[in-house]
Tab-separated table of C-alpha atoms in Angstrom:
chain	number	residue	atom	x	y	z
A	256	UNK	CA	23.084	-8.763	-26.138
A	257	UNK	CA	19.330	-8.790	-26.707
A	258	UNK	CA	17.194	-6.759	-24.386
A	259	UNK	CA	15.239	-3.644	-23.594
A	260	UNK	CA	16.872	-0.367	-22.720
A	261	UNK	CA	15.273	2.653	-21.140
A	262	UNK	CA	16.754	6.083	-20.789
A	263	UNK	CA	17.349	8.123	-18.833
A	264	UNK	CA	17.475	6.286	-15.525
A	265	UNK	CA	16.331	9.449	-13.712
A	266	UNK	CA	14.457	12.375	-15.205
A	267	UNK	CA	13.417	15.672	-13.704
A	268	UNK	CA	10.458	17.610	-15.023
A	269	UNK	CA	9.724	21.265	-14.432
A	270	UNK	CA	6.207	22.609	-14.130
A	271	UNK	CA	4.482	22.812	-17.517
A	272	UNK	CA	7.204	20.911	-19.312
A	273	UNK	CA	6.807	17.919	-21.630
A	274	UNK	CA	9.392	15.187	-21.202
A	275	UNK	CA	10.052	12.066	-23.260
A	276	UNK	CA	11.134	8.690	-21.936
A	277	UNK	CA	12.975	6.429	-24.319
A	278	UNK	CA	12.402	2.696	-24.753
A	279	UNK	CA	14.303	0.582	-27.271
A	280	UNK	CA	14.310	-3.185	-27.806
A	281	UNK	CA	16.385	-5.413	-30.050
A	282	UNK	CA	14.406	-8.579	-29.371
A	283	UNK	CA	12.414	-8.239	-32.613
A	284	UNK	CA	9.243	-8.176	-30.530
A	285	UNK	CA	6.045	-6.933	-32.123
A	286	UNK	CA	4.330	-5.594	-29.031
A	287	UNK	CA	5.530	-2.914	-26.623
A	288	UNK	CA	4.016	-1.477	-23.455
A	289	UNK	CA	4.370	1.370	-20.987
A	290	UNK	CA	3.481	0.949	-17.327
A	291	UNK	CA	3.439	3.333	-14.421
A	292	UNK	CA	4.304	2.140	-10.924
A	293	UNK	CA	3.645	4.245	-7.838
A	294	UNK	CA	5.312	3.515	-4.487
A	295	UNK	CA	4.070	0.299	-2.930
A	296	UNK	CA	1.688	-0.365	-5.778
A	297	UNK	CA	1.412	-2.621	-8.778
A	298	UNK	CA	1.712	-1.758	-12.443
A	299	UNK	CA	-0.842	0.261	-14.350
A	300	UNK	CA	-0.900	0.209	-18.140
A	301	UNK	CA	-0.514	3.575	-19.872
A	302	UNK	CA	-0.287	2.651	-23.558
A	303	UNK	CA	0.497	-0.403	-25.637
A	304	UNK	CA	1.340	-1.067	-29.257
A	305	UNK	CA	0.952	-4.339	-31.114
A	306	UNK	CA	2.403	-3.176	-34.404
A	307	UNK	CA	4.282	-0.270	-35.946
A	308	UNK	CA	2.202	2.891	-36.429
A	309	UNK	CA	-0.551	1.611	-34.164
A	310	UNK	CA	-1.101	1.952	-30.429
A	311	UNK	CA	-3.913	1.704	-27.923
A	312	UNK	CA	-4.724	3.504	-24.681
A	313	UNK	CA	-4.353	1.594	-21.462
A	314	UNK	CA	-6.019	2.295	-18.132
A	315	UNK	CA	-4.330	5.639	-17.393
A	316	UNK	CA	-3.495	7.225	-20.759
A	317	UNK	CA	-4.586	10.755	-19.883
A	318	UNK	CA	-1.657	13.164	-19.850
A	319	UNK	CA	0.575	10.816	-21.839
A	320	UNK	CA	1.303	10.288	-25.527
A	321	UNK	CA	3.286	7.702	-27.489
A	322	UNK	CA	4.492	6.973	-30.990
A	323	UNK	CA	5.570	3.780	-32.717
A	324	UNK	CA	7.360	4.782	-35.889
A	325	UNK	CA	9.825	1.917	-35.661
A	326	UNK	CA	9.401	-1.637	-34.423
A	327	UNK	CA	12.238	-1.323	-31.943
A	328	UNK	CA	11.266	2.023	-30.426
A	329	UNK	CA	8.279	3.134	-28.315
A	330	UNK	CA	8.904	6.538	-26.695
A	331	UNK	CA	6.546	7.881	-24.046
A	332	UNK	CA	5.914	11.603	-23.636
A	333	UNK	CA	4.668	12.855	-20.294
A	334	UNK	CA	2.816	16.043	-21.113
A	335	UNK	CA	2.060	19.057	-18.951
A	336	UNK	CA	-1.504	17.755	-18.717
A	337	UNK	CA	-0.287	14.952	-16.430
A	338	UNK	CA	-0.615	16.652	-13.051
A	339	UNK	CA	0.986	13.956	-10.947
A	340	UNK	CA	3.789	12.479	-13.039
A	341	UNK	CA	6.138	11.458	-10.230
A	342	UNK	CA	6.444	7.681	-10.559
A	343	UNK	CA	8.561	4.835	-11.833
A	344	UNK	CA	7.966	4.062	-15.505
A	345	UNK	CA	8.524	0.602	-16.944
A	346	UNK	CA	8.640	-0.331	-20.607
A	347	UNK	CA	8.064	-3.904	-21.743
A	348	UNK	CA	7.893	-5.880	-24.959
A	349	UNK	CA	6.541	-9.247	-26.074
A	350	UNK	CA	6.123	-11.417	-29.137
A	351	UNK	CA	2.578	-10.693	-30.216
A	352	UNK	CA	2.302	-12.193	-33.637
A	353	UNK	CA	-0.670	-11.041	-35.656
A	354	UNK	CA	-3.085	-13.877	-36.268
A	355	UNK	CA	-2.082	-15.995	-33.295
A	356	UNK	CA	-3.925	-13.940	-30.745
A	357	UNK	CA	-2.993	-13.269	-27.156
A	358	UNK	CA	0.302	-12.237	-25.710
A	359	UNK	CA	3.496	-14.017	-24.901
A	360	UNK	CA	5.690	-13.269	-21.931
A	361	UNK	CA	6.502	-9.616	-21.360
A	362	UNK	CA	10.124	-8.642	-20.855
A	363	UNK	CA	10.870	-5.439	-19.004
A	364	UNK	CA	13.429	-2.691	-19.219
A	365	UNK	CA	15.254	-1.302	-16.164
A	366	UNK	CA	12.816	1.590	-15.744
A	367	UNK	CA	12.947	5.382	-15.535
A	368	UNK	CA	12.213	7.305	-12.363
A	369	UNK	CA	10.497	10.627	-13.093
A	370	UNK	CA	10.595	13.363	-10.505
A	371	UNK	CA	8.985	16.777	-10.551
A	372	UNK	CA	11.036	19.847	-9.596
B	122	UNK	CA	-13.755	-7.962	-15.649
B	123	UNK	CA	-10.556	-9.897	-15.209
B	124	UNK	CA	-8.809	-9.348	-11.897
B	125	UNK	CA	-5.764	-10.674	-10.078
B	126	UNK	CA	-5.649	-10.733	-6.283
B	127	UNK	CA	-2.663	-11.200	-4.011
B	128	UNK	CA	-3.956	-11.298	-0.457
B	129	UNK	CA	-0.578	-11.105	1.280
B	130	UNK	CA	0.893	-7.580	1.052
B	131	UNK	CA	4.000	-8.594	3.012
B	132	UNK	CA	5.674	-11.855	3.936
B	133	UNK	CA	8.944	-12.922	5.468
B	134	UNK	CA	10.854	-16.190	5.521
B	135	UNK	CA	14.048	-17.430	7.122
B	136	UNK	CA	16.928	-18.107	4.802
B	137	UNK	CA	16.899	-21.716	3.503
B	138	UNK	CA	13.243	-22.163	4.417
B	139	UNK	CA	10.282	-22.550	2.036
B	140	UNK	CA	7.628	-19.918	1.465
B	141	UNK	CA	4.412	-19.876	-0.581
B	142	UNK	CA	2.923	-16.740	-2.107
B	143	UNK	CA	-0.769	-16.771	-2.941
B	144	UNK	CA	-2.519	-15.540	-6.066
B	145	UNK	CA	-6.102	-15.858	-7.209
B	146	UNK	CA	-7.649	-14.540	-10.383
B	147	UNK	CA	-11.040	-14.115	-11.934
B	148	UNK	CA	-11.755	-14.744	-15.603
B	149	UNK	CA	-14.272	-16.318	-17.916
B	150	UNK	CA	-11.538	-17.288	-20.374
B	151	UNK	CA	-10.596	-20.922	-20.773
B	152	UNK	CA	-7.128	-20.480	-22.200
B	153	UNK	CA	-4.637	-18.067	-20.754
B	154	UNK	CA	-1.150	-17.554	-19.390
B	155	UNK	CA	-0.209	-16.956	-15.788
B	156	UNK	CA	3.069	-15.430	-14.666
B	157	UNK	CA	5.052	-14.627	-11.583
B	158	UNK	CA	7.366	-11.647	-11.859
B	159	UNK	CA	9.996	-10.575	-9.335
B	160	UNK	CA	10.943	-6.944	-8.750
B	161	UNK	CA	14.074	-6.621	-6.574
B	162	UNK	CA	15.210	-3.301	-5.074
B	163	UNK	CA	16.803	-2.444	-8.427
B	164	UNK	CA	13.174	-2.114	-9.643
B	165	UNK	CA	13.658	-4.149	-12.838
B	166	UNK	CA	10.868	-6.676	-13.427
B	167	UNK	CA	12.168	-10.193	-13.940
B	168	UNK	CA	10.115	-13.159	-15.118
B	169	UNK	CA	10.249	-15.952	-12.557
B	170	UNK	CA	7.922	-18.561	-13.974
B	171	UNK	CA	5.115	-18.985	-16.471
B	172	UNK	CA	2.197	-21.407	-16.735
B	173	UNK	CA	-0.100	-22.126	-19.669
B	174	UNK	CA	-3.619	-22.837	-18.439
B	175	UNK	CA	-4.112	-25.731	-20.853
B	176	UNK	CA	-1.181	-27.591	-19.303
B	177	UNK	CA	-2.103	-29.608	-16.235
B	178	UNK	CA	1.479	-30.058	-15.116
B	179	UNK	CA	2.677	-27.409	-12.706
B	180	UNK	CA	5.582	-25.325	-13.986
B	181	UNK	CA	8.907	-25.477	-12.168
B	182	UNK	CA	12.062	-23.410	-12.531
B	183	UNK	CA	14.870	-24.472	-10.242
B	184	UNK	CA	13.835	-23.437	-6.695
B	185	UNK	CA	10.574	-21.920	-7.923
B	186	UNK	CA	7.429	-23.938	-8.542
B	187	UNK	CA	3.741	-23.206	-8.834
B	188	UNK	CA	0.575	-24.865	-7.635
B	189	UNK	CA	-1.932	-24.190	-10.402
B	190	UNK	CA	-5.520	-25.022	-9.531
B	191	UNK	CA	-7.560	-24.058	-12.581
B	192	UNK	CA	-10.997	-24.826	-11.141
B	193	UNK	CA	-10.222	-22.769	-8.047
B	194	UNK	CA	-8.514	-20.063	-10.147
B	195	UNK	CA	-5.519	-20.223	-7.878
B	196	UNK	CA	-1.858	-19.854	-8.836
B	197	UNK	CA	0.502	-19.920	-5.863
B	198	UNK	CA	4.296	-19.633	-6.034
B	199	UNK	CA	6.521	-21.789	-3.843
B	200	UNK	CA	10.095	-20.729	-3.238
B	201	UNK	CA	12.273	-23.472	-1.795
B	202	UNK	CA	15.612	-22.975	-0.020
B	203	UNK	CA	15.007	-19.210	0.174
B	204	UNK	CA	18.035	-17.040	-0.467
B	205	UNK	CA	18.753	-13.435	0.486
B	206	UNK	CA	18.582	-12.525	-3.202
B	207	UNK	CA	14.952	-13.607	-3.268
B	208	UNK	CA	14.031	-10.487	-1.294
B	209	UNK	CA	11.776	-8.573	-3.678
B	210	UNK	CA	8.246	-7.655	-4.636
B	211	UNK	CA	6.501	-10.527	-6.389
B	212	UNK	CA	3.724	-9.862	-8.868
B	213	UNK	CA	1.247	-12.405	-10.153
B	214	UNK	CA	-0.038	-11.672	-13.680
B	215	UNK	CA	-2.685	-12.992	-16.059
B	216	UNK	CA	-2.869	-12.808	-19.843
B	217	UNK	CA	-5.703	-14.123	-22.034
B	218	UNK	CA	-4.521	-16.421	-24.809
B	219	UNK	CA	-7.188	-15.832	-27.419
B	220	UNK	CA	-7.707	-12.115	-27.381
B	221	UNK	CA	-5.635	-9.002	-27.708
B	222	UNK	CA	-6.410	-7.971	-24.176
B	223	UNK	CA	-3.705	-6.644	-21.931
B	224	UNK	CA	-1.801	-8.373	-19.158
B	225	UNK	CA	-3.376	-7.882	-15.725
B	226	UNK	CA	-1.003	-7.566	-12.779
B	227	UNK	CA	-1.827	-8.189	-9.128
B	228	UNK	CA	-0.912	-5.624	-6.433
B	229	UNK	CA	2.198	-7.508	-5.381
B	230	UNK	CA	3.576	-9.266	-2.296
B	231	UNK	CA	6.690	-7.912	-0.623
B	232	UNK	CA	8.902	-10.835	0.425
B	233	UNK	CA	11.759	-10.412	2.863
B	234	UNK	CA	14.275	-13.208	3.368
B	235	UNK	CA	15.775	-13.004	6.840
B	236	UNK	CA	19.333	-14.200	7.435
């Protein structure tokens, strides 16, 4: 089955702790994205990556870090610098072929809910 | 700056009835994609329908159809024969076609289908 998986479904963070959210896709998509969603609000872009070993900051990158060592994986680390990390985190991917420009449809994972202890 | 506006934070519809969700956007681009995504209580985002701006014909997908008015920068979603499973947040989204810019999401409309 092709798709996007995120783990864990729920994650608890202690004060001052870094935590990493996993996102894996087997759709052979070039581009991957991380969004944050707060209660009753829309999606805000944290980071995105159009190709392996390259990524760009989104609107709210402060306190977060990412890596893209493999095409199918785009983990997000919530660092201790992120003072209000409690939110729902969504990972997405899309075909974003170099040279064609623009973005195709984004497909989303099931999300990870991060809570602070 | 490109923006997406959904002016209806909450809506409700009787089961089997038809409902229309509004979306307007602002852009100077000529070619772009528009999307409607559904987020049910499970929180997973699901693509409902997609429209390419260069296509004049409105996209349809079973009970879901759009009214795309490019000059007015309007992209409304019509849900026919509403079902209880349609209860969800609905997000309108915009993506430029000819640049590596990011997808812009609207704030969402919460739709409740009443039995």
